[in-house]
mmCIF file with all atom_site columns, C-alpha atoms in Angstrom:
data_model
loop_
_atom_site.group_PDB
_atom_site.id
_atom_site.type_symbol
_atom_site.label_atom_id
_atom_site.label_alt_id
_atom_site.label_comp_id
_atom_site.label_asym_id
_atom_site.label_entity_id
_atom_site.label_seq_id
_atom_site.pdbx_PDB_ins_code
_atom_site.Cartn_x
_atom_site.Cartn_y
_atom_site.Cartn_z
_atom_site.occupancy
_atom_site.B_iso_or_equiv
_atom_site.pdbx_formal_charge
_atom_site.auth_seq_id
_atom_site.auth_comp_id
_atom_site.auth_asym_id
_atom_site.auth_atom_id
_atom_site.pdbx_PDB_model_num
ATOM 1   C CA . UNK A 1 1   ? -3.639  -13.944 6.387   1.00 82.00 ? 1   UNK A CA 1
ATOM 2   C CA . UNK A 1 2   ? -3.980  -15.164 2.754   1.00 88.00 ? 2   UNK A CA 1
ATOM 3   C CA . UNK A 1 3   ? -7.381  -13.557 2.552   1.00 87.00 ? 3   UNK A CA 1
ATOM 4   C CA . UNK A 1 4   ? -5.854  -10.106 3.572   1.00 87.00 ? 4   UNK A CA 1
ATOM 5   C CA . UNK A 1 5   ? -3.079  -10.522 1.209   1.00 90.00 ? 5   UNK A CA 1
ATOM 6   C CA . UNK A 1 6   ? -5.551  -11.044 -1.624  1.00 92.00 ? 6   UNK A CA 1
ATOM 7   C CA . UNK A 1 7   ? -7.579  -8.019  -0.438  1.00 91.00 ? 7   UNK A CA 1
ATOM 8   C CA . UNK A 1 8   ? -4.446  -5.959  -0.673  1.00 94.00 ? 8   UNK A CA 1
ATOM 9   C CA . UNK A 1 9   ? -3.569  -7.207  -4.094  1.00 94.00 ? 9   UNK A CA 1
ATOM 10  C CA . UNK A 1 10  ? -7.129  -6.365  -5.305  1.00 94.00 ? 10  UNK A CA 1
ATOM 11  C CA . UNK A 1 11  ? -7.280  -2.785  -3.962  1.00 96.00 ? 11  UNK A CA 1
ATOM 12  C CA . UNK A 1 12  ? -7.203  0.276   -5.939  1.00 97.00 ? 12  UNK A CA 1
ATOM 13  C CA . UNK A 1 13  ? -4.859  2.809   -4.321  1.00 98.00 ? 13  UNK A CA 1
ATOM 14  C CA . UNK A 1 14  ? -6.215  6.047   -5.562  1.00 98.00 ? 14  UNK A CA 1
ATOM 15  C CA . UNK A 1 15  ? -4.820  9.546   -5.493  1.00 98.00 ? 15  UNK A CA 1
ATOM 16  C CA . UNK A 1 16  ? -7.381  12.335  -5.615  1.00 98.00 ? 16  UNK A CA 1
ATOM 17  C CA . UNK A 1 17  ? -5.242  15.225  -7.218  1.00 97.00 ? 17  UNK A CA 1
ATOM 18  C CA . UNK A 1 18  ? -3.608  14.532  -9.684  1.00 97.00 ? 18  UNK A CA 1
ATOM 19  C CA . UNK A 1 19  ? -6.145  11.755  -10.292 1.00 97.00 ? 19  UNK A CA 1
ATOM 20  C CA . UNK A 1 20  ? -4.428  8.587   -10.629 1.00 97.00 ? 20  UNK A CA 1
ATOM 21  C CA . UNK A 1 21  ? -4.782  4.900   -9.606  1.00 98.00 ? 21  UNK A CA 1
ATOM 22  C CA . UNK A 1 22  ? -2.104  2.575   -8.358  1.00 98.00 ? 22  UNK A CA 1
ATOM 23  C CA . UNK A 1 23  ? -2.454  -1.233  -8.833  1.00 98.00 ? 23  UNK A CA 1
ATOM 24  C CA . UNK A 1 24  ? 0.059   -3.782  -7.334  1.00 98.00 ? 24  UNK A CA 1
ATOM 25  C CA . UNK A 1 25  ? 2.270   -5.292  -9.949  1.00 97.00 ? 25  UNK A CA 1
ATOM 26  C CA . UNK A 1 26  ? 1.544   -2.641  -12.507 1.00 97.00 ? 26  UNK A CA 1
ATOM 27  C CA . UNK A 1 27  ? 3.685   0.142   -13.702 1.00 95.00 ? 27  UNK A CA 1
ATOM 28  C CA . UNK A 1 28  ? 2.008   3.446   -13.901 1.00 97.00 ? 28  UNK A CA 1
ATOM 29  C CA . UNK A 1 29  ? 3.013   6.336   -16.305 1.00 97.00 ? 29  UNK A CA 1
ATOM 30  C CA . UNK A 1 30  ? 0.921   9.047   -14.624 1.00 97.00 ? 30  UNK A CA 1
ATOM 31  C CA . UNK A 1 31  ? 2.793   8.170   -11.408 1.00 98.00 ? 31  UNK A CA 1
ATOM 32  C CA . UNK A 1 32  ? 6.095   8.082   -13.161 1.00 98.00 ? 32  UNK A CA 1
ATOM 33  C CA . UNK A 1 33  ? 5.386   11.568  -14.516 1.00 98.00 ? 33  UNK A CA 1
ATOM 34  C CA . UNK A 1 34  ? 4.536   12.762  -11.169 1.00 98.00 ? 34  UNK A CA 1
ATOM 35  C CA . UNK A 1 35  ? 7.831   11.450  -9.677  1.00 98.00 ? 35  UNK A CA 1
ATOM 36  C CA . UNK A 1 36  ? 9.697   13.112  -12.637 1.00 98.00 ? 36  UNK A CA 1
ATOM 37  C CA . UNK A 1 37  ? 7.957   16.490  -11.845 1.00 98.00 ? 37  UNK A CA 1
ATOM 38  C CA . UNK A 1 38  ? 9.087   16.236  -8.297  1.00 98.00 ? 38  UNK A CA 1
ATOM 39  C CA . UNK A 1 39  ? 12.488  14.973  -9.060  1.00 98.00 ? 39  UNK A CA 1
ATOM 40  C CA . UNK A 1 40  ? 11.996  11.768  -7.096  1.00 98.00 ? 40  UNK A CA 1
ATOM 41  C CA . UNK A 1 41  ? 12.735  8.068   -7.873  1.00 98.00 ? 41  UNK A CA 1
ATOM 42  C CA . UNK A 1 42  ? 10.818  6.335   -5.123  1.00 98.00 ? 42  UNK A CA 1
ATOM 43  C CA . UNK A 1 43  ? 7.438   6.526   -3.457  1.00 98.00 ? 43  UNK A CA 1
ATOM 44  C CA . UNK A 1 44  ? 5.065   4.885   -0.984  1.00 98.00 ? 44  UNK A CA 1
ATOM 45  C CA . UNK A 1 45  ? 1.418   4.697   -0.374  1.00 98.00 ? 45  UNK A CA 1
ATOM 46  C CA . UNK A 1 46  ? 0.786   4.820   3.424   1.00 98.00 ? 46  UNK A CA 1
ATOM 47  C CA . UNK A 1 47  ? -1.968  5.000   5.728   1.00 98.00 ? 47  UNK A CA 1
ATOM 48  C CA . UNK A 1 48  ? -2.554  4.821   9.460   1.00 98.00 ? 48  UNK A CA 1
ATOM 49  C CA . UNK A 1 49  ? -6.209  3.771   9.086   1.00 97.00 ? 49  UNK A CA 1
ATOM 50  C CA . UNK A 1 50  ? -7.293  0.524   10.574  1.00 95.00 ? 50  UNK A CA 1
ATOM 51  C CA . UNK A 1 51  ? -4.180  -0.727  12.269  1.00 96.00 ? 51  UNK A CA 1
ATOM 52  C CA . UNK A 1 52  ? -3.504  -4.508  11.986  1.00 94.00 ? 52  UNK A CA 1
ATOM 53  C CA . UNK A 1 53  ? -6.286  -4.468  9.253   1.00 91.00 ? 53  UNK A CA 1
ATOM 54  C CA . UNK A 1 54  ? -8.838  -4.382  12.141  1.00 92.00 ? 54  UNK A CA 1
ATOM 55  C CA . UNK A 1 55  ? -11.790 -2.006  11.514  1.00 92.00 ? 55  UNK A CA 1
ATOM 56  C CA . UNK A 1 56  ? -11.332 0.929   13.905  1.00 94.00 ? 56  UNK A CA 1
ATOM 57  C CA . UNK A 1 57  ? -13.563 3.846   14.761  1.00 95.00 ? 57  UNK A CA 1
ATOM 58  C CA . UNK A 1 58  ? -13.504 6.690   12.371  1.00 94.00 ? 58  UNK A CA 1
ATOM 59  C CA . UNK A 1 59  ? -12.476 9.305   15.033  1.00 97.00 ? 59  UNK A CA 1
ATOM 60  C CA . UNK A 1 60  ? -9.466  7.154   15.960  1.00 97.00 ? 60  UNK A CA 1
ATOM 61  C CA . UNK A 1 61  ? -8.621  6.585   12.164  1.00 97.00 ? 61  UNK A CA 1
ATOM 62  C CA . UNK A 1 62  ? -8.670  10.219  11.432  1.00 97.00 ? 62  UNK A CA 1
ATOM 63  C CA . UNK A 1 63  ? -6.565  11.197  14.358  1.00 98.00 ? 63  UNK A CA 1
ATOM 64  C CA . UNK A 1 64  ? -3.931  8.602   13.424  1.00 98.00 ? 64  UNK A CA 1
ATOM 65  C CA . UNK A 1 65  ? -3.865  9.837   9.859   1.00 97.00 ? 65  UNK A CA 1
ATOM 66  C CA . UNK A 1 66  ? -3.446  13.356  11.047  1.00 98.00 ? 66  UNK A CA 1
ATOM 67  C CA . UNK A 1 67  ? -0.457  12.377  12.905  1.00 98.00 ? 67  UNK A CA 1
ATOM 68  C CA . UNK A 1 68  ? 0.888   10.419  10.028  1.00 98.00 ? 68  UNK A CA 1
ATOM 69  C CA . UNK A 1 69  ? 0.383   13.526  7.737   1.00 98.00 ? 69  UNK A CA 1
ATOM 70  C CA . UNK A 1 70  ? 2.358   15.702  10.174  1.00 98.00 ? 70  UNK A CA 1
ATOM 71  C CA . UNK A 1 71  ? 5.071   13.134  10.184  1.00 97.00 ? 71  UNK A CA 1
ATOM 72  C CA . UNK A 1 72  ? 5.301   13.038  6.526   1.00 98.00 ? 72  UNK A CA 1
ATOM 73  C CA . UNK A 1 73  ? 5.345   16.819  6.054   1.00 95.00 ? 73  UNK A CA 1
ATOM 74  C CA . UNK A 1 74  ? 8.743   17.038  4.677   1.00 96.00 ? 74  UNK A CA 1
ATOM 75  C CA . UNK A 1 75  ? 7.809   14.943  1.599   1.00 98.00 ? 75  UNK A CA 1
ATOM 76  C CA . UNK A 1 76  ? 5.610   15.734  -1.430  1.00 98.00 ? 76  UNK A CA 1
ATOM 77  C CA . UNK A 1 77  ? 2.415   14.368  -0.262  1.00 98.00 ? 77  UNK A CA 1
ATOM 78  C CA . UNK A 1 78  ? -0.842  13.546  -2.076  1.00 98.00 ? 78  UNK A CA 1
ATOM 79  C CA . UNK A 1 79  ? -4.205  12.462  -0.452  1.00 98.00 ? 79  UNK A CA 1
ATOM 80  C CA . UNK A 1 80  ? -6.093  9.453   -1.643  1.00 98.00 ? 80  UNK A CA 1
ATOM 81  C CA . UNK A 1 81  ? -7.868  6.280   -0.467  1.00 98.00 ? 81  UNK A CA 1
ATOM 82  C CA . UNK A 1 82  ? -7.443  2.716   -0.758  1.00 97.00 ? 82  UNK A CA 1
ATOM 83  C CA . UNK A 1 83  ? -10.594 1.143   -2.233  1.00 96.00 ? 83  UNK A CA 1
ATOM 84  C CA . UNK A 1 84  ? -10.984 -2.510  -1.891  1.00 93.00 ? 84  UNK A CA 1
ATOM 85  C CA . UNK A 1 85  ? -12.838 -4.955  -4.136  1.00 90.00 ? 85  UNK A CA 1
ATOM 86  C CA . UNK A 1 86  ? -15.051 -5.906  -1.171  1.00 86.00 ? 86  UNK A CA 1
ATOM 87  C CA . UNK A 1 87  ? -17.779 -3.380  -0.935  1.00 85.00 ? 87  UNK A CA 1
ATOM 88  C CA . UNK A 1 88  ? -18.288 -4.121  2.757   1.00 83.00 ? 88  UNK A CA 1
ATOM 89  C CA . UNK A 1 89  ? -14.709 -2.601  3.614   1.00 83.00 ? 89  UNK A CA 1
ATOM 90  C CA . UNK A 1 90  ? -14.870 1.138   3.911   1.00 90.00 ? 90  UNK A CA 1
ATOM 91  C CA . UNK A 1 91  ? -12.161 3.061   1.745   1.00 95.00 ? 91  UNK A CA 1
ATOM 92  C CA . UNK A 1 92  ? -9.071  4.014   3.822   1.00 96.00 ? 92  UNK A CA 1
ATOM 93  C CA . UNK A 1 93  ? -7.886  7.552   3.775   1.00 97.00 ? 93  UNK A CA 1
ATOM 94  C CA . UNK A 1 94  ? -4.212  7.335   2.614   1.00 98.00 ? 94  UNK A CA 1
ATOM 95  C CA . UNK A 1 95  ? -1.219  9.259   1.248   1.00 98.00 ? 95  UNK A CA 1
ATOM 96  C CA . UNK A 1 96  ? 0.946   8.856   -1.765  1.00 98.00 ? 96  UNK A CA 1
ATOM 97  C CA . UNK A 1 97  ? 4.550   9.968   -0.568  1.00 98.00 ? 97  UNK A CA 1
ATOM 98  C CA . UNK A 1 98  ? 7.099   11.018  -2.925  1.00 98.00 ? 98  UNK A CA 1
ATOM 99  C CA . UNK A 1 99  ? 10.683  10.616  -2.370  1.00 98.00 ? 99  UNK A CA 1
ATOM 100 C CA . UNK A 1 100 ? 10.520  8.560   0.905   1.00 98.00 ? 100 UNK A CA 1
ATOM 101 C CA . UNK A 1 101 ? 13.167  5.894   1.177   1.00 98.00 ? 101 UNK A CA 1
ATOM 102 C CA . UNK A 1 102 ? 11.869  2.305   1.254   1.00 98.00 ? 102 UNK A CA 1
ATOM 103 C CA . UNK A 1 103 ? 13.398  1.854   4.812   1.00 98.00 ? 103 UNK A CA 1
ATOM 104 C CA . UNK A 1 104 ? 11.687  4.909   6.036   1.00 98.00 ? 104 UNK A CA 1
ATOM 105 C CA . UNK A 1 105 ? 8.359   3.827   4.451   1.00 98.00 ? 105 UNK A CA 1
ATOM 106 C CA . UNK A 1 106 ? 8.624   0.394   6.157   1.00 98.00 ? 106 UNK A CA 1
ATOM 107 C CA . UNK A 1 107 ? 9.503   2.113   9.537   1.00 98.00 ? 107 UNK A CA 1
ATOM 108 C CA . UNK A 1 108 ? 6.506   4.340   9.127   1.00 98.00 ? 108 UNK A CA 1
ATOM 109 C CA . UNK A 1 109 ? 4.122   1.590   8.332   1.00 98.00 ? 109 UNK A CA 1
ATOM 110 C CA . UNK A 1 110 ? 5.415   -0.448  11.301  1.00 98.00 ? 110 UNK A CA 1
ATOM 111 C CA . UNK A 1 111 ? 5.015   2.514   13.543  1.00 98.00 ? 111 UNK A CA 1
ATOM 112 C CA . UNK A 1 112 ? 1.463   3.001   12.657  1.00 98.00 ? 112 UNK A CA 1
ATOM 113 C CA . UNK A 1 113 ? 0.884   -0.767  12.920  1.00 97.00 ? 113 UNK A CA 1
ATOM 114 C CA . UNK A 1 114 ? 0.133   -1.522  9.317   1.00 97.00 ? 114 UNK A CA 1
ATOM 115 C CA . UNK A 1 115 ? 0.391   -5.152  8.049   1.00 96.00 ? 115 UNK A CA 1
ATOM 116 C CA . UNK A 1 116 ? 1.530   -4.000  4.663   1.00 97.00 ? 116 UNK A CA 1
ATOM 117 C CA . UNK A 1 117 ? 2.511   -0.933  2.516   1.00 98.00 ? 117 UNK A CA 1
ATOM 118 C CA . UNK A 1 118 ? 2.729   -0.275  -1.191  1.00 98.00 ? 118 UNK A CA 1
ATOM 119 C CA . UNK A 1 119 ? 5.845   1.195   -2.557  1.00 98.00 ? 119 UNK A CA 1
ATOM 120 C CA . UNK A 1 120 ? 7.871   1.401   -5.807  1.00 98.00 ? 120 UNK A CA 1
ATOM 121 C CA . UNK A 1 121 ? 10.415  2.971   -7.871  1.00 98.00 ? 121 UNK A CA 1
ATOM 122 C CA . UNK A 1 122 ? 10.001  5.070   -11.124 1.00 97.00 ? 122 UNK A CA 1
ATOM 123 C CA . UNK A 1 123 ? 9.541   2.795   -14.081 1.00 97.00 ? 123 UNK A CA 1
ATOM 124 C CA . UNK A 1 124 ? 8.751   -0.143  -12.088 1.00 98.00 ? 124 UNK A CA 1
ATOM 125 C CA . UNK A 1 125 ? 5.494   -1.954  -10.995 1.00 98.00 ? 125 UNK A CA 1
ATOM 126 C CA . UNK A 1 126 ? 3.989   -1.087  -7.696  1.00 98.00 ? 126 UNK A CA 1
ATOM 127 C CA . UNK A 1 127 ? 4.966   -3.593  -4.929  1.00 98.00 ? 127 UNK A CA 1
ATOM 128 C CA . UNK A 1 128 ? 3.186   -4.879  -1.900  1.00 98.00 ? 128 UNK A CA 1
ATOM 129 C CA . UNK A 1 129 ? 5.501   -5.206  1.094   1.00 98.00 ? 129 UNK A CA 1
ATOM 130 C CA . UNK A 1 130 ? 4.337   -7.313  4.002   1.00 97.00 ? 130 UNK A CA 1
ATOM 131 C CA . UNK A 1 131 ? 5.552   -5.826  7.359   1.00 96.00 ? 131 UNK A CA 1
ATOM 132 C CA . UNK A 1 132 ? 4.790   -8.807  9.588   1.00 75.00 ? 132 UNK A CA 1
#
């Protein structure tokens, strides 16, 4: 598990539009500005890709992410991908979700069998939350 945690901590959580990059333990002014523009204070970075951090087929990953997108449709949602430091691990399609309460983000992560999610509050560093 320690190896997975290290991988999560060294992942670049990217958003395509507006272009920004989230790193665990770092505050992010571009993200804070996006939150302000949507009148939100909290956020989460979620995926349904590779449940339990086990590589899964692309078709299944895409279908699960489609379901996740539908479930999150009530929030401001921005597409991105988590890009790890290990070039052997494919980027995971993901979503930056604005305004989602932490408890709802945790519940959603668990529903899609994720071992961890990334979340935060305006003006604060991004946090890695382990769900197991």
